[in-house]
Structure formats: C-alpha cells, structure tokens
CSV table of C-alpha atoms in Angstrom, one decimal:
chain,number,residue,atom,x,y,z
A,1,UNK,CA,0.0,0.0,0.0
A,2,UNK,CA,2.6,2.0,0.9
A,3,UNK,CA,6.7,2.3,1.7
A,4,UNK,CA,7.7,3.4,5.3
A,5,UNK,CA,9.5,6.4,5.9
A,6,UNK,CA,10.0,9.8,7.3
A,7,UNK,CA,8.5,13.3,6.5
A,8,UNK,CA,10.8,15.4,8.8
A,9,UNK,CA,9.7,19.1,9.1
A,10,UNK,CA,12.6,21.7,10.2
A,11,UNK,CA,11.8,25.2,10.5
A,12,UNK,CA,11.7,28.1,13.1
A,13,UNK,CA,8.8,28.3,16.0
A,14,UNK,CA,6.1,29.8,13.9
A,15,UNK,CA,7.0,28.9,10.7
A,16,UNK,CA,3.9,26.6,10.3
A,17,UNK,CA,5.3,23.2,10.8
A,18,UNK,CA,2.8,21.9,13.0
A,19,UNK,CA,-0.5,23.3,10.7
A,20,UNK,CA,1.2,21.6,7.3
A,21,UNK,CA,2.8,18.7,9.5
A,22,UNK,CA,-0.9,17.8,10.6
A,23,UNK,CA,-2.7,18.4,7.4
A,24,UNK,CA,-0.5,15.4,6.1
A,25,UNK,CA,-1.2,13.7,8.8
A,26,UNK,CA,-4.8,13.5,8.6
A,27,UNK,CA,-5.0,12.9,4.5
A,28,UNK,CA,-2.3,9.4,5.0
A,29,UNK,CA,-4.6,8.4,7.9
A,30,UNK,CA,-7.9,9.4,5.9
A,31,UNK,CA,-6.3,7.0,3.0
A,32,UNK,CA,-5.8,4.3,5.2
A,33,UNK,CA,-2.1,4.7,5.9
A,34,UNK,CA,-0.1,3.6,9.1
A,35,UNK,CA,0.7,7.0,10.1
A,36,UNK,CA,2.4,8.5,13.4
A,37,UNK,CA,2.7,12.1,14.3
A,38,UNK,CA,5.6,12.9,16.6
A,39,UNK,CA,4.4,16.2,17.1
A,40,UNK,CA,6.2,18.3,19.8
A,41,UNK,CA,4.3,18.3,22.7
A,42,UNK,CA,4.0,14.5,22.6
A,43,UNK,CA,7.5,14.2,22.4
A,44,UNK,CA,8.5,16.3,25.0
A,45,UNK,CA,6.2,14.7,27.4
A,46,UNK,CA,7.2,10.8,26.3
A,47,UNK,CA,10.7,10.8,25.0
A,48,UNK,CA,12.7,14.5,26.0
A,49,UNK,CA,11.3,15.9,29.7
A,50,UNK,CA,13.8,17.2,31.3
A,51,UNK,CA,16.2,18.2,28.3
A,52,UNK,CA,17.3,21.9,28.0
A,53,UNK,CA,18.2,24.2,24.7
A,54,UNK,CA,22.3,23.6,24.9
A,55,UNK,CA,23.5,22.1,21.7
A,56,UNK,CA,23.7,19.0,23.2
A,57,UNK,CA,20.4,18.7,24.8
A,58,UNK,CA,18.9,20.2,21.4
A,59,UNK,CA,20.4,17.5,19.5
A,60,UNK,CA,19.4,14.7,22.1
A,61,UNK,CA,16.2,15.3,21.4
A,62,UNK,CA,16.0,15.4,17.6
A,63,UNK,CA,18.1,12.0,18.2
A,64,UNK,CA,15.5,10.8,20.1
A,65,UNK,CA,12.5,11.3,17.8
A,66,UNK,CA,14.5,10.2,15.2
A,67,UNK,CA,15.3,7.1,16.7
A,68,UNK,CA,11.5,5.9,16.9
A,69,UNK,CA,11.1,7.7,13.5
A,70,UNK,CA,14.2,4.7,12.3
A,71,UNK,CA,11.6,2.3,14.3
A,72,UNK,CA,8.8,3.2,13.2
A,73,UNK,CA,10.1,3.6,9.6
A,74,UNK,CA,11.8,0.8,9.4
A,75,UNK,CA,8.4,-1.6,10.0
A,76,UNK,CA,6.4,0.0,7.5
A,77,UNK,CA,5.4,2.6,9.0
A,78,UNK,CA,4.7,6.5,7.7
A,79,UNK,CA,6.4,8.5,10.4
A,80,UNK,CA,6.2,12.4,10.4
A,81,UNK,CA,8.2,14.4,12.8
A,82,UNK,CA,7.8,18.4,13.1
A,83,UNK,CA,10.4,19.6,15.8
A,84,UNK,CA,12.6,22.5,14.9
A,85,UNK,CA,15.5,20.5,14.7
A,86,UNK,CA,18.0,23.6,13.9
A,87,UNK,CA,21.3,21.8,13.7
A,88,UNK,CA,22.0,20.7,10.2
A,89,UNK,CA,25.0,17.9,11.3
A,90,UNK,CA,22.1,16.3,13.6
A,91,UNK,CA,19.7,16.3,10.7
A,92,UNK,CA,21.7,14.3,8.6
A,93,UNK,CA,23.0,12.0,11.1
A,94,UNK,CA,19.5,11.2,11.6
A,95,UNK,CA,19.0,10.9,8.1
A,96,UNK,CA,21.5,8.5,7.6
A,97,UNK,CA,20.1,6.0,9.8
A,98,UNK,CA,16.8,6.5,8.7
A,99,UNK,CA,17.2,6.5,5.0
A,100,UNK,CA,13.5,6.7,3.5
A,101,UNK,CA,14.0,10.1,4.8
A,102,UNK,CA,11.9,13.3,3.2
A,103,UNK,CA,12.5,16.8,4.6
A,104,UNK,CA,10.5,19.7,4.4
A,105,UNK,CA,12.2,23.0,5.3
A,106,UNK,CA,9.9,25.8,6.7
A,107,UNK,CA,11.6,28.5,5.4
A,108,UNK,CA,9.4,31.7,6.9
A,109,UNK,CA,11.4,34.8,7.1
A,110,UNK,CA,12.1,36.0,10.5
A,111,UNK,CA,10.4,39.4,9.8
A,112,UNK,CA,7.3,37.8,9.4
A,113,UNK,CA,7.3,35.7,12.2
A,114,UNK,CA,8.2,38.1,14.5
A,115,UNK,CA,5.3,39.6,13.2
A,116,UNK,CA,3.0,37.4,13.4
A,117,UNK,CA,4.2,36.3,16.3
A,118,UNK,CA,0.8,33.8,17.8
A,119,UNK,CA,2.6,33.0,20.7
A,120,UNK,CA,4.3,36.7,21.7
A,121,UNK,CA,7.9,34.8,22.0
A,122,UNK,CA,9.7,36.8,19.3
A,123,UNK,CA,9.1,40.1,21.1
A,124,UNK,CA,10.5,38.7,23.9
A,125,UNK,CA,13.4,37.0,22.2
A,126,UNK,CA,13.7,40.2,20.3
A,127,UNK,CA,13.9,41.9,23.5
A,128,UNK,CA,16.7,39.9,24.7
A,129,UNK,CA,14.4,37.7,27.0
A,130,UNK,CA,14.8,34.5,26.3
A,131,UNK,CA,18.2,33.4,25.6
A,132,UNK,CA,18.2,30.4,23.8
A,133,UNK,CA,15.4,31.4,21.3
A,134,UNK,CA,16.2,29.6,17.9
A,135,UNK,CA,16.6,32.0,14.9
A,136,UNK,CA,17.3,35.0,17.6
A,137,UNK,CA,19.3,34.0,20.3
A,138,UNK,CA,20.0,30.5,19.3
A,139,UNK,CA,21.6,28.9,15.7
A,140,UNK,CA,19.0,27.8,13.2
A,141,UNK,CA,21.1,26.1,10.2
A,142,UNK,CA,18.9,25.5,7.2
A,143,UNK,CA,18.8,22.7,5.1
A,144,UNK,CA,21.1,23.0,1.8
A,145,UNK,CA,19.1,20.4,0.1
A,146,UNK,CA,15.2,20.3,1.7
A,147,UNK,CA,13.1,18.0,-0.9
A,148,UNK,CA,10.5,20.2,-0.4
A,149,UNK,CA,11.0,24.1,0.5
A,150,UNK,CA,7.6,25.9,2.0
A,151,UNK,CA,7.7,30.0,2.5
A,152,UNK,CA,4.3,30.2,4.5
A,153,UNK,CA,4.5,34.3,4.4
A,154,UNK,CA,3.8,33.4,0.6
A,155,UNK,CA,2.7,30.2,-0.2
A,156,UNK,CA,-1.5,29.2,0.4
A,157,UNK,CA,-1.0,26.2,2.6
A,158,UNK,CA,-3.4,24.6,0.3
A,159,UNK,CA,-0.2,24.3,-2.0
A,160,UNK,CA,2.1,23.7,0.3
A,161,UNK,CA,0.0,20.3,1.1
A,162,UNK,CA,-0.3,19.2,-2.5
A,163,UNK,CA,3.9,19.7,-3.5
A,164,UNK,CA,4.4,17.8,-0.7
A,165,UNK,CA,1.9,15.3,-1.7
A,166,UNK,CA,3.1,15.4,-5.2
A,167,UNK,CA,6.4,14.4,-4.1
A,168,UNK,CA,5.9,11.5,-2.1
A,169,UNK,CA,3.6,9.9,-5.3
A,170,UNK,CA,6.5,10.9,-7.6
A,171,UNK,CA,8.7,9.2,-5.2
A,172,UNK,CA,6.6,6.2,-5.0
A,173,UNK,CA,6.1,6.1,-1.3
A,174,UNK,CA,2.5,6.5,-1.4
A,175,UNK,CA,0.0,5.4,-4.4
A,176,UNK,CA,-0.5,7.9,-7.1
A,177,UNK,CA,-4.5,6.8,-6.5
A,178,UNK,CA,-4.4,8.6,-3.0
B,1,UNK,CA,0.0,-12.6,9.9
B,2,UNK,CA,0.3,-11.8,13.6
B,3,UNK,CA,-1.3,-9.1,15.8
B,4,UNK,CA,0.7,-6.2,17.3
B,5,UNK,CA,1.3,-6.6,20.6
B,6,UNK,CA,4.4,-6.1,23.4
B,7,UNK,CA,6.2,-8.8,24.8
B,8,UNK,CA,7.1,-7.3,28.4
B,9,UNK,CA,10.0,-8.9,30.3
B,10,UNK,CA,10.3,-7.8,34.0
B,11,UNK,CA,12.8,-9.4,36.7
B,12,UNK,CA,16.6,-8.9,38.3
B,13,UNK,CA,19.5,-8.5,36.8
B,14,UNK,CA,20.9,-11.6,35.5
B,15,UNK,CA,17.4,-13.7,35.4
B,16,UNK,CA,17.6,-14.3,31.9
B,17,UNK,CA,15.7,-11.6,30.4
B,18,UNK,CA,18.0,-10.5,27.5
B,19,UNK,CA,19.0,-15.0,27.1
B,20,UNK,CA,15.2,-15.6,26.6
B,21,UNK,CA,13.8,-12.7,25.1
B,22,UNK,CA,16.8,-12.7,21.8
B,23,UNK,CA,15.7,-16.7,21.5
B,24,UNK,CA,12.0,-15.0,20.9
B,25,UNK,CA,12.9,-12.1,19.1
B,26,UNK,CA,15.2,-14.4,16.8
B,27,UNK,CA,12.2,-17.3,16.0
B,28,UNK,CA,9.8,-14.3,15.6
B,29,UNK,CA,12.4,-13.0,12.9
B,30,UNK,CA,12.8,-16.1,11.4
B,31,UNK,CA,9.0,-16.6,11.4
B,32,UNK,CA,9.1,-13.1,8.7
B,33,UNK,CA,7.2,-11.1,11.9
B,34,UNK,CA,7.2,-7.6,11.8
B,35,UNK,CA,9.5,-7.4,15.5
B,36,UNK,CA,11.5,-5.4,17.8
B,37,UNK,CA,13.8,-5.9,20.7
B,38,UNK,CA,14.3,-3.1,22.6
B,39,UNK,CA,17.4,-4.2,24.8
B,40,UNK,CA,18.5,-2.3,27.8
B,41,UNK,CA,21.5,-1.0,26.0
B,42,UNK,CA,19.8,0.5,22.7
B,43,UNK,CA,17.3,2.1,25.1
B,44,UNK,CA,20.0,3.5,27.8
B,45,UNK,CA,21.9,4.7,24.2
B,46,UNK,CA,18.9,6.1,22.4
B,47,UNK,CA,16.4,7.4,24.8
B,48,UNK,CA,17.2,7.0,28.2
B,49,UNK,CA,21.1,8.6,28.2
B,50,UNK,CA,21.6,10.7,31.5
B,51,UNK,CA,19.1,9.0,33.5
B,52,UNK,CA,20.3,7.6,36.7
B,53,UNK,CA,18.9,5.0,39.2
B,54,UNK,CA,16.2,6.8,41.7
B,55,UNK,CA,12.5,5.7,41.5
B,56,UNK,CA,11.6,8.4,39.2
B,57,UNK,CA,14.7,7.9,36.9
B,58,UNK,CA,13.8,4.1,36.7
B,59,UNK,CA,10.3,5.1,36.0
B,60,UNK,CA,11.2,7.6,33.6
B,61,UNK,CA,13.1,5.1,31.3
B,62,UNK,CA,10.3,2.2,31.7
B,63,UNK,CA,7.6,4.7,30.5
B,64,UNK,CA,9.8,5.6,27.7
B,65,UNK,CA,10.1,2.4,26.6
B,66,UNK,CA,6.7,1.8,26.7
B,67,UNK,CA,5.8,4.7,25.0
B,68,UNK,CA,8.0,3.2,21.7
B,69,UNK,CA,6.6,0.1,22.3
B,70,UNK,CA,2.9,1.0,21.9
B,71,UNK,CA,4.0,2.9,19.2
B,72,UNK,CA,5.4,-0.1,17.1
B,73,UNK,CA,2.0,-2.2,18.9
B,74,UNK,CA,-0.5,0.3,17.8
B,75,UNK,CA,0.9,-0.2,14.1
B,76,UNK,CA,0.8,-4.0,13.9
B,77,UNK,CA,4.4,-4.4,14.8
B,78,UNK,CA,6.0,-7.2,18.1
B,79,UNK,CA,7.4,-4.9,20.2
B,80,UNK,CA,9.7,-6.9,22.8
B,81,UNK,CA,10.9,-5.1,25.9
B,82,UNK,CA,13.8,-6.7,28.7
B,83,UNK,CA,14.2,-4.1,31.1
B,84,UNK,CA,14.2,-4.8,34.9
B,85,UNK,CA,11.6,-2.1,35.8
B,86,UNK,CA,11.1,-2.9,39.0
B,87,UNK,CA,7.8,-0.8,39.7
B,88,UNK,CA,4.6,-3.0,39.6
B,89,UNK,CA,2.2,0.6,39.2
B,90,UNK,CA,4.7,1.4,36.6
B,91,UNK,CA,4.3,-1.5,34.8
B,92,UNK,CA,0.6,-1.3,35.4
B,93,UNK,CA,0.9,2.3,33.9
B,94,UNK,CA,2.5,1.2,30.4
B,95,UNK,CA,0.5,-2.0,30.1
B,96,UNK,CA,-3.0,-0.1,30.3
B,97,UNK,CA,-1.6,2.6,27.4
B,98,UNK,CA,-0.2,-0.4,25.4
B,99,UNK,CA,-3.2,-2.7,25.8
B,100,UNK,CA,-2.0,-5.8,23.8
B,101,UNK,CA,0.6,-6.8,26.3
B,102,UNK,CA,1.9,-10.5,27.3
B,103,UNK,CA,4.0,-10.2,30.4
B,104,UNK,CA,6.5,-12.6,31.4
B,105,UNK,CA,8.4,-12.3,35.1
B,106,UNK,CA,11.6,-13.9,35.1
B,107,UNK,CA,11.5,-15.1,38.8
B,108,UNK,CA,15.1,-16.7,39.7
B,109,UNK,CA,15.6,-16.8,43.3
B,110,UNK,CA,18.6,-13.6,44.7
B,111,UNK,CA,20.4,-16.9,46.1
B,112,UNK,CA,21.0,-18.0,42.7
B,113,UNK,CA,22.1,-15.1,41.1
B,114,UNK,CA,24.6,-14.2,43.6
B,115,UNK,CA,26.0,-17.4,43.1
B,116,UNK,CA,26.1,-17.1,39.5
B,117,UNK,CA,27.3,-13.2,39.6
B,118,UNK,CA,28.0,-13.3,36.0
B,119,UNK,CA,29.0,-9.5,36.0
B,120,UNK,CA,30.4,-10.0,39.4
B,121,UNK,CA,27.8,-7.4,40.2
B,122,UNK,CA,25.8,-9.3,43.6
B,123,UNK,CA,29.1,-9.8,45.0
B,124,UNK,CA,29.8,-5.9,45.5
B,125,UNK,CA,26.1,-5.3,45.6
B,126,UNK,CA,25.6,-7.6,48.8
B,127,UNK,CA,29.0,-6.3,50.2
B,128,UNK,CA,27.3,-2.8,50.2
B,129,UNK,CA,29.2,-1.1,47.6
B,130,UNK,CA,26.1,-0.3,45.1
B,131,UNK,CA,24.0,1.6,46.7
B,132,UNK,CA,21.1,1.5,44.1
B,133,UNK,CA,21.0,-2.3,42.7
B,134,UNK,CA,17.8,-3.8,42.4
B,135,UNK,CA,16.5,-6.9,44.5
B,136,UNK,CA,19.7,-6.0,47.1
B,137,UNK,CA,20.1,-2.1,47.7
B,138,UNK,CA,16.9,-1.2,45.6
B,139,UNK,CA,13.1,-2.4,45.4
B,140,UNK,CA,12.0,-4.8,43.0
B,141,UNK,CA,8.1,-5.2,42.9
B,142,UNK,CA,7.1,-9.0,41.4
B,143,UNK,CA,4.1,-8.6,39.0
B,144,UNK,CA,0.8,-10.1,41.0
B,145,UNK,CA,-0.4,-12.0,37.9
B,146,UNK,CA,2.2,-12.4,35.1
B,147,UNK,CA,0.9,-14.0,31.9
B,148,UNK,CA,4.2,-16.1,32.4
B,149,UNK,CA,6.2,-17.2,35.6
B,150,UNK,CA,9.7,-18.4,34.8
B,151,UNK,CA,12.5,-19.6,37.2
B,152,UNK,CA,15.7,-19.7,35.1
B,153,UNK,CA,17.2,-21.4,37.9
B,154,UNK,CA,15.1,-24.6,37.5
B,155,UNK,CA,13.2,-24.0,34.0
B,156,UNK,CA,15.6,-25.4,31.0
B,157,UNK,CA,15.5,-22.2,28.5
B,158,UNK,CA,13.9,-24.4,26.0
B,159,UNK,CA,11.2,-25.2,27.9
B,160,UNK,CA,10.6,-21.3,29.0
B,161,UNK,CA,11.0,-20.3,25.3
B,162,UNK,CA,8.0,-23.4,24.6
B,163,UNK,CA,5.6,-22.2,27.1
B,164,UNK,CA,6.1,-18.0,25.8
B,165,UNK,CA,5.6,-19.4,22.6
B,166,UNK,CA,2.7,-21.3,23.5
B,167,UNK,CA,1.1,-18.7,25.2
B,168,UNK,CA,1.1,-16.4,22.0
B,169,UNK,CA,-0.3,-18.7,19.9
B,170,UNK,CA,-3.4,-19.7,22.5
B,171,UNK,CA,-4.1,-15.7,22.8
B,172,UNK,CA,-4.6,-15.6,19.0
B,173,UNK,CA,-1.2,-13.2,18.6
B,174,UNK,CA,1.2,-15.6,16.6
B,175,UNK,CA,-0.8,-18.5,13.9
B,176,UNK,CA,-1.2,-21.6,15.3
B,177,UNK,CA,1.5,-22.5,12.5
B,178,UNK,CA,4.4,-21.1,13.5
C-alpha cells in the first residue's frame, strides 16, 4: 500500500510546521495509511522531559525522535516528525540512519514571524528575554538540500499540502491513486 | 500474519531476560514477523542517556520504553521489551496505554544469582558497595499476575522459550503454525 519512511519538518517556531505537518497527517490516515505524528508536545512529554536548549540537549532530542522515526520507519510505518530540529549535522545524522528520509524546510522569514508572532515569543526573544530562542538568540542552520522548500509568508497552505503530496507519489512512497 | 502486541520482560538482573527474550525475538524473525527488541543497551543509548537509578529515573526510562513500544503495537508491529523495571504501578501504567501486552516475570531466586554473579555485580552489591541495585540495595516489585512465571534457575531455557511461545499462539497473537 505503501513504503515506510520519514517526513521530517525543520523550520523556526512559527514557521507553520505543525498546521502543514498535521494536514498530512490526517490525508495518510484518511487513506488508510499507518501514520504517526511525533508532534512536539507528545514528544517532550514521552521521550525529551527534562532536556534543556544547549546544543547538546537540542540534539538529544532530535536523536531521540529520530530514533523511533528509524523504528517506526523501518516496520512500515509513515512516520512524520515536526520539531525544529536547527542543527544541520544532527539532521543528517539522523537521516543517515533512517534512509526513506523526506524533509521539508519551513523556510518563513524572520520578519514575518516576528510579526505574526501567535505565541508573543519573538518580542521577547527580540527583546533579549529568552536566551536560547532559535533564529534570535540561538543557531537555526537550514537545510542546503530540503526535498521540499515551503515559505508560509507566501505560499496558500493549500499548495504547500499538495507539493508535498506530489512528491511523495513521484517518489513512490504512497500510491498515485491517494 | 500476527497481531501487534508487546512482549514485556520484567525481573533482576541476571534472570535471563536478555538470554530468553533474543531466543523469541530471533524465531519471531525467522518466522518473517514484523518485531523489535528493545534491549536495555539500545534504550539507555537512544532514549534514556543521563538517567540515573532513583524511583523516578527508573520510571522515567520504563515509561519511555513503553511509550516506543505502543508505538510499534499500535501499528501492527511485536514490540519486545527486557528491562528490569522494577515498579509494579509502573508496569501497570504502560501495560494499560499499550493494551495488547503478554508479560512474562523472570523469577530466579537472589540466592541464585549471587552465586552465579555473571558480572560480578551481587558480590559488590551484597557487600554494600552499590547503593542503588535492584532486589539487594533497591526495590524490586514482582508482578501479582504475570501472563508467564519463569524460574531460570530450575526451568531449562527451552522449555521457558516453549511455554512464551505457546502462550502467544493460544491468545490468538502468533498463527497456530508457527
């Protein structure tokens, strides 16, 4: 029905991971896929409590969720991670292991989502409150290869969903049918 | 071909849970199930790094291992865990997330073990000099119904590996012809 991999979304707080992450969520699982969301919340309560914003504590996390991505992945399984994941050496390491890997870089200027700003942190990062605030106060690296590229300050999300879409048919990870 | 479900191992150190849960994992393999052991080293690598050896560090690595392993259960996949995690509300916890979940206690008398002392850990455990070791320094809570009861110390492996095995196929989890 279909191949098991990972749809990894990188991109700043804001940048609209979560909204596109669980649009493609609910199509696979509307189709019938075996689907998993490792959504951040649900990974900082399972897999990362306790874990800070050093490097090191940064990158233990994306390890993490991309060790049960490699699980999850490697039994057939759709697995679709959206943490910001800023370090580009931890991304590909985690690629690596995975290897039906797909990433999607959220690539939202920093104007905008300072902004828009939903949940008022970039005023305060902006501020100088918040010290480790990724894409402020903290390294974001991005991607020099994403598969797929998304600028939500320009693109409808409604087109955003069907590139990504588009890619994994042309890929032949999911049926052309869906 | 076979359900999803976890195969929990619970018991002391050296009771045999890594001996007789690879011998499972391996036929499972062999059998062309969809399976995963999660060993106490991958997890302490992957997930669990840091954690150290209080109540709510030993919990905190048992729920995260059930956490991956009703993950892998929800999507059809044999998740096989061989931790000692010696809580029995913990265990009670993950088992009622999981659902689909065999447990098997591995209940070799303390005598025994010490006089094994493979590691040569008893020896400096009983002579005070760890102060955290479960079943001498540390609690270890024996499940109050296990779906399996097995005493490595008088049990030939064969016959413990026979009666999991068994016990899968009577619940419906594994075909009657494997």
């Amino acid at each position: 029905m279909h191949k098991g991999f990972t749809l990894w979304f990188t991109g700043l707080s804001g940048s609209g991971k979560s909204t596109l992450s669980e649009r493609i969520y609910r199509r696979l699982a509307a189709a019938g896929a075996k689907v998993e969301l490792l959504d951040g919340d649900e990974v900082r309560t399972h897999l990362s409590k306790g874990l800070g914003f050093s490097k090191e504590d940064r990158d233990t996390n994306v390890r993490r969720i991309g060790f049960v991505a490699e699980l999850l992945t490697k039994h057939g399984v759709i697995a679709i991670t959206a943490a910001i994941s800023p370090y580009r050496d931890t991304r590909e390491a985690v690629q690596a292991r995975i290897g039906t890997y797909v990433e999607v870089f959220m690539d939202c200027p920093i104007a905008v989502l300072a902004e828009r700003d939903v949940k008022g942190l970039y005023k305060k990062a902006l501020a100088g409150e918040i010290p480790h605030f990724t894409g402020v106060s903290d390294p974001y690296e991005p991607p020099v290869a994403p598969d797929v590229r998304v600028d939500s300050s320009s693109e409808d999300i409604a087109v955003s969903e069907a590139r990504v879409w588009a890619l994994l048919q042309d890929r032949g990870l999911i049926p052309v049918s869906w």
